[in-house]
Tab-separated table of C-alpha atoms and ligand atoms in Angstrom:
chain	number	residue	atom	x	y	z
A	1370	MET	CA	-98.392	71.507	44.427
A	1371	GLY	CA	-96.533	73.930	46.615
A	1372	ALA	CA	-95.698	74.336	50.289
A	1373	GLY	CA	-99.394	74.849	51.170
A	1374	PHE	CA	-100.040	71.180	50.369
A	1375	SER	CA	-97.778	70.014	53.221
A	1376	ALA	CA	-98.551	72.852	55.653
A	1377	PRO	CA	-101.442	71.149	57.535
A	1378	ALA	CA	-99.166	68.086	58.003
A	1379	GLY	CA	-96.444	70.255	59.558
A	1380	GLY	CA	-94.544	71.517	56.529
A	1381	PRO	CA	-92.774	74.776	57.428
A	1382	ASP	CA	-93.226	78.129	55.767
A	1383	GLN	CA	-90.073	78.769	53.705
A	1384	ALA	CA	-89.855	82.304	55.092
A	1385	LYS	CA	-89.526	80.831	58.595
A	1386	LEU	CA	-86.798	78.270	57.805
A	1387	ILE	CA	-83.864	80.388	58.973
A	1388	GLU	CA	-85.707	81.106	62.229
A	1389	ARG	CA	-86.282	77.363	62.652
A	1390	ILE	CA	-82.612	76.617	61.992
A	1391	PHE	CA	-81.483	78.911	64.796
A	1392	ALA	CA	-84.083	77.354	67.102
A	1393	LEU	CA	-83.050	73.728	66.436
A	1394	PRO	CA	-82.946	71.968	69.789
A	1395	ASP	CA	-80.722	68.971	68.951
A	1396	ARG	CA	-77.227	70.358	68.947
A	1397	ASP	CA	-74.756	67.581	68.144
A	1398	ALA	CA	-71.247	68.681	67.152
A	1399	LYS	CA	-71.896	68.706	63.376
A	1400	THR	CA	-75.142	70.641	63.682
A	1401	LEU	CA	-73.594	73.132	66.077
A	1402	ASP	CA	-70.675	73.671	63.716
A	1403	ALA	CA	-73.039	74.211	60.752
A	1404	ILE	CA	-75.138	76.725	62.715
A	1405	LYS	CA	-72.023	78.632	63.796
A	1406	THR	CA	-70.746	78.750	60.213
A	1407	LEU	CA	-74.079	80.128	58.973
A	1408	GLU	CA	-74.273	82.697	61.767
A	1409	ALA	CA	-70.721	83.902	61.139
A	1410	PHE	CA	-71.463	84.222	57.428
A	1411	LEU	CA	-74.631	86.246	58.003
A	1412	VAL	CA	-73.105	88.585	60.571
A	1413	SER	CA	-69.550	89.121	59.347
A	1414	VAL	CA	-69.927	88.635	55.570
A	1415	MET	CA	-73.493	89.758	54.872
A	1416	HIS	CA	-73.448	92.381	57.685
A	1417	VAL	CA	-76.798	91.272	59.022
A	1418	ASP	CA	-77.794	92.584	62.444
A	1419	SER	CA	-77.225	89.605	64.764
A	1420	ALA	CA	-80.604	90.128	66.465
A	1421	LYS	CA	-82.358	90.016	63.075
A	1422	LYS	CA	-80.509	87.087	61.533
A	1423	SER	CA	-83.689	84.957	61.417
A	1424	GLU	CA	-85.382	87.440	59.092
A	1425	VAL	CA	-83.008	87.010	56.148
A	1426	ASN	CA	-84.525	85.591	52.942
A	1427	LEU	CA	-83.081	82.311	51.737
A	1428	GLU	CA	-82.810	83.749	48.221
A	1429	ASP	CA	-80.613	86.548	49.573
A	1430	ILE	CA	-78.258	84.001	51.097
A	1431	TYR	CA	-78.084	81.559	48.198
A	1432	THR	CA	-78.009	83.975	45.270
A	1433	PRO	CA	-74.702	85.781	46.104
A	1434	ILE	CA	-73.101	82.449	47.058
A	1435	ASP	CA	-74.218	80.867	43.779
A	1436	ARG	CA	-73.098	83.869	41.700
A	1437	CYS	CA	-69.609	83.626	43.240
A	1438	LEU	CA	-69.486	79.862	42.800
A	1439	ALA	CA	-70.568	80.105	39.152
A	1440	ASP	CA	-67.891	82.734	38.433
A	1441	GLY	CA	-65.155	81.234	40.652
A	1442	LEU	CA	-65.096	84.395	42.819
A	1443	SER	CA	-64.608	84.887	46.540
A	1444	LEU	CA	-67.357	86.520	48.588
A	1445	ARG	CA	-65.365	89.010	50.669
A	1446	ASP	CA	-62.898	86.763	52.526
A	1447	ARG	CA	-64.735	83.496	51.761
A	1448	SER	CA	-63.028	81.502	48.999
A	1449	PRO	CA	-65.115	79.441	46.541
A	1450	GLU	CA	-64.086	76.291	48.467
A	1451	LYS	CA	-65.308	77.807	51.724
A	1452	LEU	CA	-68.533	78.928	50.028
A	1453	GLN	CA	-69.161	75.422	48.713
A	1454	GLU	CA	-68.668	74.053	52.221
A	1455	LEU	CA	-71.005	76.705	53.656
A	1456	ARG	CA	-73.620	75.911	51.032
A	1457	SER	CA	-73.692	72.220	51.870
A	1458	LYS	CA	-73.981	73.079	55.572
A	1459	ILE	CA	-77.000	75.318	54.904
A	1460	ASP	CA	-78.560	72.551	52.754
A	1461	TYR	CA	-78.159	70.181	55.695
A	1462	LEU	CA	-79.624	72.656	58.203
A	1463	ILE	CA	-82.645	73.242	55.965
A	1464	SER	CA	-83.313	69.497	55.751
A	1465	LEU	CA	-83.001	69.247	59.514
A	1466	ALA	CA	-85.370	72.191	60.117
A	1467	ILE	CA	-88.000	70.772	57.736
A	1468	ASP	CA	-87.762	67.378	59.383
A	1469	ARG	CA	-88.122	68.878	62.851
A	1470	SER	CA	-91.169	70.897	61.793
A	1471	PHE	CA	-93.010	67.737	60.618
A	1472	ASP	CA	-92.024	65.822	63.773
A	1473	ASP	CA	-93.272	68.646	66.015
A	1474	ARG	CA	-96.678	68.696	64.295
A	1475	ILE	CA	-97.282	64.963	64.397
A	1476	GLY	CA	-96.200	65.003	68.055
A	1477	THR	CA	-99.002	67.409	68.931
A	1478	ASP	CA	-101.588	66.119	66.421
A	1479	PRO	CA	-101.241	62.448	65.404
A	1480	THR	CA	-104.087	62.808	62.872
A	1481	CYS	CA	-102.508	65.726	60.981
A	1482	ARG	CA	-101.468	63.520	58.047
A	1483	ASN	CA	-104.830	61.811	57.534
A	1484	TYR	CA	-105.660	63.976	54.523
A	1485	VAL	CA	-102.331	63.049	52.874
A	1486	LYS	CA	-103.088	59.346	53.387
A	1487	ARG	CA	-106.548	59.740	51.901
A	1488	PHE	CA	-105.213	61.705	48.937
A	1489	ALA	CA	-102.545	59.034	48.314
A	1490	GLU	CA	-105.160	56.252	48.395
A	1491	TYR	CA	-107.312	58.181	45.934
A	1492	LEU	CA	-104.366	58.652	43.555
A	1493	VAL	CA	-103.228	55.036	43.761
A	1494	ASP	CA	-106.758	53.805	43.107
A	1495	LEU	CA	-107.061	56.018	40.043
A	1496	ALA	CA	-103.628	55.073	38.666
A	1497	SER	CA	-104.090	51.331	39.232
A	1498	ASP	CA	-106.775	51.064	36.525
A	1499	ARG	CA	-103.941	51.016	34.037
A	1500	ALA	CA	-102.864	47.592	35.353
A	1501	VAL	CA	-106.461	46.366	34.963
A	1502	LYS	CA	-106.430	47.462	31.321
A	1503	ALA	CA	-103.050	45.786	30.717
A	1504	ARG	CA	-103.963	42.463	32.336
A	1505	GLY	CA	-103.971	39.709	29.680
A	1506	ALA	CA	-104.147	42.251	26.841
A	1507	VAL	CA	-102.436	41.585	23.509
A	1508	SER	CA	-102.412	45.234	22.469
A	1509	ALA	CA	-101.050	47.883	24.851
A	1510	ASP	CA	-103.118	50.627	23.230
A	1511	GLU	CA	-105.860	50.829	25.834
A	1512	ALA	CA	-103.474	50.837	28.796
A	1513	LYS	CA	-101.215	53.415	27.122
A	1514	ALA	CA	-104.155	55.707	26.440
A	1515	TYR	CA	-105.033	55.696	30.142
A	1516	ASP	CA	-103.120	58.589	31.704
A	1517	PRO	CA	-105.413	60.134	34.333
A	1518	PHE	CA	-103.047	62.508	36.170
A	1519	SER	CA	-99.558	63.385	37.214
A	1520	ILE	CA	-98.333	65.446	40.139
A	1521	ILE	CA	-95.775	68.203	39.801
A	1522	SER	CA	-94.430	69.188	43.195
A	1523	LEU	CA	-92.126	72.034	44.156
A	1524	ASN	CA	-91.736	70.610	47.667
A	1525	TRP	CA	-88.653	68.882	49.046
A	1526	ASP	CA	-90.481	67.036	51.784
A	1527	ILE	CA	-91.633	63.441	51.285
A	1528	VAL	CA	-94.914	63.438	53.189
A	1529	LEU	CA	-96.902	62.624	50.034
A	1530	ASP	CA	-94.220	60.314	48.584
A	1531	LYS	CA	-94.273	58.161	51.712
A	1532	ALA	CA	-98.075	58.045	51.786
A	1533	ILE	CA	-98.232	56.948	48.122
A	1534	PHE	CA	-95.552	54.309	48.691
A	1535	GLN	CA	-97.526	53.022	51.681
A	1536	ALA	CA	-100.818	53.014	49.746
A	1537	LEU	CA	-99.186	51.099	46.884
A	1538	GLY	CA	-97.875	48.490	49.324
A	1539	ASP	CA	-101.343	48.120	50.861
A	1540	LYS	CA	-103.005	47.760	47.481
A	1541	ASP	CA	-100.648	45.310	45.767
A	1542	ARG	CA	-99.668	42.342	47.889
A	1543	ILE	CA	-97.162	41.166	45.307
A	1544	ASP	CA	-93.507	42.053	45.003
A	1545	GLY	CA	-91.683	39.750	42.564
A	1546	ASP	CA	-89.485	41.702	40.155
A	1547	TYR	CA	-91.860	41.094	37.248
A	1548	ASP	CA	-95.114	41.344	39.200
A	1549	PRO	CA	-97.589	43.974	37.961
A	1550	PHE	CA	-97.554	46.301	40.972
A	1551	GLY	CA	-97.537	50.078	41.054
A	1552	VAL	CA	-94.649	52.410	41.828
A	1553	VAL	CA	-93.935	56.002	42.766
A	1554	ASP	CA	-92.606	57.252	39.429
A	1555	TYR	CA	-90.223	60.194	39.847
A	1556	CYS	CA	-89.916	60.278	36.042
A	1557	CYS	CA	-86.123	60.002	36.046
A	1558	TYR	CA	-83.600	57.163	36.431
A	1559	ILE	CA	-83.736	55.836	39.979
A	1560	SER	CA	-82.473	52.855	41.982
A	1561	SER	CA	-83.255	51.825	45.507
A	1562	ILE	CA	-80.668	52.709	48.106
A	1563	GLU	CA	-80.988	49.208	49.550
A	1564	LYS	CA	-80.137	46.573	46.971
A	1565	THR	CA	-82.835	44.229	48.267
A	1566	GLU	CA	-85.758	46.699	48.026
A	1567	ARG	CA	-87.923	45.360	45.174
A	1568	ARG	CA	-90.745	47.854	45.346
A	1569	ILE	CA	-88.575	50.715	44.178
A	1570	ARG	CA	-88.158	50.429	40.434
A	1571	THR	CA	-88.495	52.816	37.527
A	1572	GLY	CA	-91.928	53.676	36.150
A	1573	LEU	CA	-91.051	52.236	32.752
A	1574	TRP	CA	-90.141	48.875	34.266
A	1575	SER	CA	-93.423	48.790	36.134
A	1576	LEU	CA	-95.427	49.585	32.996
A	1577	GLY	CA	-93.487	46.941	31.033
A	1578	ALA	CA	-94.423	44.403	33.721
A	1579	ARG	CA	-98.125	45.359	33.221
A	1580	GLY	CA	-98.075	47.342	36.453
A	1581	TYR	CA	-98.761	51.059	36.844
A	1582	ASN	CA	-97.108	54.256	37.953
A	1583	VAL	CA	-98.057	57.223	40.100
A	1584	LYS	CA	-96.184	60.083	38.452
A	1585	LEU	CA	-94.653	62.451	40.987
A	1586	LEU	CA	-92.375	65.014	39.364
A	1587	LYS	CA	-90.313	66.855	41.969
A	1588	ILE	CA	-88.778	69.686	40.021
A	1589	HIS	CA	-86.826	71.031	43.019
A	1590	GLY	CA	-85.462	67.618	44.039
A	1591	SER	CA	-86.472	65.592	47.060
A	1592	MET	CA	-85.271	64.929	50.589
A	1593	ASN	CA	-85.184	61.182	49.898
A	1594	TRP	CA	-82.932	61.389	46.850
A	1595	LEU	CA	-79.193	60.875	46.910
A	1596	GLN	CA	-77.172	61.263	43.770
A	1597	CYS	CA	-73.828	59.708	42.949
A	1598	SER	CA	-71.199	62.340	42.222
A	1599	HIS	CA	-69.571	59.985	39.703
A	1600	CYS	CA	-72.222	58.056	37.716
A	1601	GLN	CA	-75.099	60.543	38.394
A	1602	GLN	CA	-77.433	57.699	39.337
A	1603	LEU	CA	-80.214	58.686	41.725
A	1604	PHE	CA	-80.834	56.513	44.792
A	1605	VAL	CA	-84.165	56.567	46.583
A	1606	SER	CA	-85.506	55.396	49.926
A	1607	PHE	CA	-88.906	55.833	51.560
A	1608	ASP	CA	-87.880	54.745	55.031
A	1609	GLU	CA	-86.094	57.852	56.207
A	1610	LYS	CA	-84.989	61.227	54.993
A	1611	ILE	CA	-81.722	59.806	53.843
A	1612	ASN	CA	-79.971	63.075	53.081
A	1613	ILE	CA	-79.752	63.979	56.775
A	1614	PRO	CA	-77.693	61.016	58.025
A	1615	ASN	CA	-75.867	61.095	54.679
A	1616	PHE	CA	-74.465	64.534	55.515
A	1617	ILE	CA	-73.088	63.167	58.797
A	1618	ASN	CA	-71.695	60.044	57.174
A	1619	ALA	CA	-71.796	60.090	53.368
A	1620	LYS	CA	-72.774	56.765	51.793
A	1621	SER	CA	-70.793	55.453	48.856
A	1622	CYS	CA	-72.391	54.522	45.526
A	1623	ARG	CA	-73.094	50.790	45.320
A	1624	ARG	CA	-73.044	50.883	41.501
A	1625	CYS	CA	-69.647	52.543	41.279
A	1626	SER	CA	-68.072	50.476	44.050
A	1627	LYS	CA	-68.763	47.352	41.959
A	1628	PHE	CA	-66.259	48.787	39.509
A	1629	HIS	CA	-63.811	49.819	42.224
A	1630	VAL	CA	-64.673	53.524	42.061
A	1631	GLU	CA	-65.151	55.089	45.478
A	1632	ALA	CA	-67.780	57.769	44.818
A	1633	THR	CA	-69.978	59.354	47.488
A	1634	LEU	CA	-73.681	60.135	47.370
A	1635	GLN	CA	-74.933	63.694	47.803
A	1636	GLY	CA	-78.310	65.285	48.429
A	1637	SER	CA	-79.913	66.744	45.316
A	1638	LEU	CA	-82.174	69.589	46.380
A	1639	VAL	CA	-82.599	72.619	44.134
A	1640	MET	CA	-82.244	75.478	46.591
A	1641	PRO	CA	-84.085	78.825	46.608
A	1642	THR	CA	-81.819	81.047	44.573
A	1643	PHE	CA	-82.281	83.393	41.650
A	1644	LEU	CA	-79.501	81.465	39.905
A	1645	LYS	CA	-81.067	78.015	39.877
A	1646	ASP	CA	-78.654	75.436	38.550
A	1647	LEU	CA	-80.873	73.123	36.564
A	1648	SER	CA	-77.984	71.543	34.676
A	1649	ASN	CA	-78.130	68.377	36.789
A	1650	PHE	CA	-78.959	65.586	34.362
A	1651	GLN	CA	-81.644	63.932	36.511
A	1652	ILE	CA	-83.315	67.235	37.475
A	1653	LYS	CA	-83.307	68.239	33.803
A	1654	LEU	CA	-85.063	65.007	32.935
A	1655	VAL	CA	-87.755	65.716	35.537
A	1656	TRP	CA	-88.263	69.222	34.093
A	1657	GLN	CA	-88.505	67.885	30.558
A	1658	ASN	CA	-91.093	65.316	31.634
A	1659	ALA	CA	-92.983	67.995	33.579
A	1660	ALA	CA	-93.144	70.054	30.377
A	1661	VAL	CA	-94.774	67.169	28.512
A	1662	GLU	CA	-97.232	66.521	31.358
A	1663	LEU	CA	-98.262	70.209	31.378
A	1664	MET	CA	-98.821	70.152	27.625
A	1665	GLU	CA	-100.969	67.039	27.837
A	1666	ALA	CA	-103.117	68.285	30.715
A	1667	ASP	CA	-106.628	69.503	29.994
A	1668	ARG	CA	-107.077	70.481	33.638
A	1669	LEU	CA	-104.516	71.863	36.063
A	1670	VAL	CA	-105.148	71.977	39.794
A	1671	PHE	CA	-102.755	74.174	41.763
A	1672	ILE	CA	-102.764	73.164	45.418
A	1673	GLY	CA	-101.148	75.331	48.098
A	1674	TYR	CA	-99.072	77.193	45.540
A	1675	SER	CA	-99.051	80.981	45.253
A	1676	LEU	CA	-97.278	81.260	41.854
A	1677	PRO	CA	-94.504	83.511	43.251
A	1678	TYR	CA	-92.399	85.626	40.873
A	1679	ALA	CA	-89.262	84.065	42.417
A	1680	ASP	CA	-90.240	80.757	40.754
A	1681	PHE	CA	-89.530	82.299	37.370
A	1682	GLU	CA	-88.210	79.006	35.937
A	1683	PHE	CA	-91.450	77.199	36.725
A	1684	ARG	CA	-93.506	80.173	35.532
A	1685	GLN	CA	-91.775	80.147	32.144
A	1686	LEU	CA	-92.466	76.407	31.889
A	1687	LEU	CA	-96.154	77.071	32.525
A	1688	SER	CA	-96.159	79.938	29.993
A	1689	ARG	CA	-94.696	77.753	27.308
A	1690	MET	CA	-96.500	74.485	27.910
A	1691	VAL	CA	-100.010	74.983	29.331
A	1692	ARG	CA	-102.643	74.632	26.620
A	1693	LYS	CA	-104.845	77.539	25.600
A	1694	ASP	CA	-107.964	75.527	26.414
A	1695	ALA	CA	-106.752	74.170	29.773
A	1696	GLN	CA	-109.036	74.592	32.781
A	1697	ILE	CA	-107.186	76.097	35.775
A	1698	ASP	CA	-108.349	75.382	39.341
A	1699	VAL	CA	-106.555	76.987	42.261
A	1700	VAL	CA	-106.841	75.656	45.814
A	1701	LEU	CA	-105.469	78.113	48.367
A	1702	TYR	CA	-106.109	78.812	52.022
A	1703	HIS	CA	-106.712	81.764	54.282
A	1704	ASP	CA	-107.671	81.828	57.944
A	1705	GLY	CA	-110.396	84.488	57.641
A	1706	LYS	CA	-108.263	87.250	59.124
A	1707	ALA	CA	-107.676	90.508	57.247
A	1708	GLU	CA	-104.038	89.756	56.331
A	1709	GLY	CA	-104.886	86.258	55.084
A	1710	LYS	CA	-107.766	87.606	52.994
A	1711	ARG	CA	-105.586	90.313	51.500
A	1712	ARG	CA	-102.902	87.779	50.519
A	1713	TYR	CA	-105.504	85.431	49.045
A	1714	LYS	CA	-106.929	88.249	46.911
A	1715	GLU	CA	-103.467	89.097	45.630
A	1716	GLU	CA	-102.699	85.455	44.807
A	1717	CYS	CA	-105.966	85.053	42.884
A	1718	LYS	CA	-105.172	88.194	40.916
A	1719	ARG	CA	-101.700	86.830	40.084
A	1720	TYR	CA	-103.221	83.598	38.711
A	1721	ARG	CA	-105.801	85.442	36.601
A	1722	GLN	CA	-103.184	87.782	35.170
A	1723	PHE	CA	-100.860	84.907	34.401
A	1724	PHE	CA	-103.369	82.603	32.742
A	1725	GLY	CA	-105.129	85.389	30.832
A	1726	ALA	CA	-108.169	84.262	28.865
A	1727	ARG	CA	-108.177	80.705	30.258
A	1728	LYS	CA	-110.927	79.702	32.660
A	1729	VAL	CA	-109.579	80.075	36.226
A	1730	THR	CA	-111.499	79.066	39.354
A	1731	THR	CA	-110.141	79.782	42.832
A	1732	ASN	CA	-111.123	78.739	46.326
A	1733	CYS	CA	-109.711	79.514	49.770
A	1734	LYS	CA	-110.823	76.378	51.629
A	1735	GLY	CA	-107.432	74.670	51.531
A	1736	VAL	CA	-106.102	71.236	50.729
A	1737	VAL	CA	-107.749	69.348	53.614
A	1738	THR	CA	-111.229	70.346	52.389
A	1739	PHE	CA	-110.228	69.677	48.770
A	1740	VAL	CA	-109.154	66.120	49.625
A	1741	SER	CA	-112.229	65.468	51.780
A	1742	LYS	CA	-114.412	66.046	48.706
A	1743	LEU	CA	-112.640	63.518	46.491
A	1744	PRO	CA	-114.549	60.271	45.958
A	1745	LEU	CA	-113.457	57.438	48.230
A	1746	PRO	CA	-111.466	54.637	46.542
A	1747	THR	CA	-113.636	51.807	45.251
A	1748	ALA	CA	-113.358	48.387	46.850
A	1749	PRO	CA	-111.076	46.015	44.875
B	3097	ZN	ZN1	-72.055	55.942	41.169
């Protein structure tokens, strides 16, 4: 799924993120400083017209910065150290702008996330059959063979993650460490940020305890992940978008501090750049697992994703892994206006060209309609 999945819930259009950053209303000292740093970079280093600074593409900001960082070069008068600092400030501002966009939407329409809740309940219901098959079984074969779906998301936001976590909590009223409940499975090595949080555990643990997993592979990272700069462990929370307060006051790694190493946690979002650094161990693991999921899938449903050329890394993964006989369904949205229709036509053409002789169906009714047609979860 792409940005179109979260759009009805308030997810911002990536092309409008810079505009949203400059319009942020809460201006504490750190935010103000980050905005000033970005503005100075755009105007005096990139020579952008100050009045048009909101129109710059994120790729055009990140790509030169990342090229310089990779080669240890300065960008005009900005040293690599300064560029690194600038980069983390932009990361923070993007998180803040996304967060604000969701808050604004739910403020004006409290029901805007209902479709996400319903989708999460549907997914949890489907996934939980694995625990039914594992209950009291001597052989794991039947449970192992049950693998109904996985979700690959290119989104940073956690609107679906939170809804799945909530649906899991509503479904399984058990939370002992070895109880057979379900988990959000990010398909990499995670721990909970709070030591006492039992319902965050790895997918493999949950399966070993005869529970189940809802596979959610976030190949561009997630706003609720923090990674230790020392041990590379990933820490997860569903309560808040932890990378925002972490920028203000970086948490230290609870694993490392046990061994008297003071290491700080950092956000781990893969930013829009033509030089994507996918060398991060945990992100690599997610990509490798996504490759296997794509190969195993006999049906792929693309929701709110336009298959842009800029996502060349994901496109090559699809090229290599999607089966020749896979059915491709594409769920997009247009508002009926000429521009929306034109874009929709172009996106459909892109999918058909990309997937060649495979069977591709497309529709323009959007994710809310798609979810409304899914069967309601069965009563336990
Ligand atoms: Zn650590």
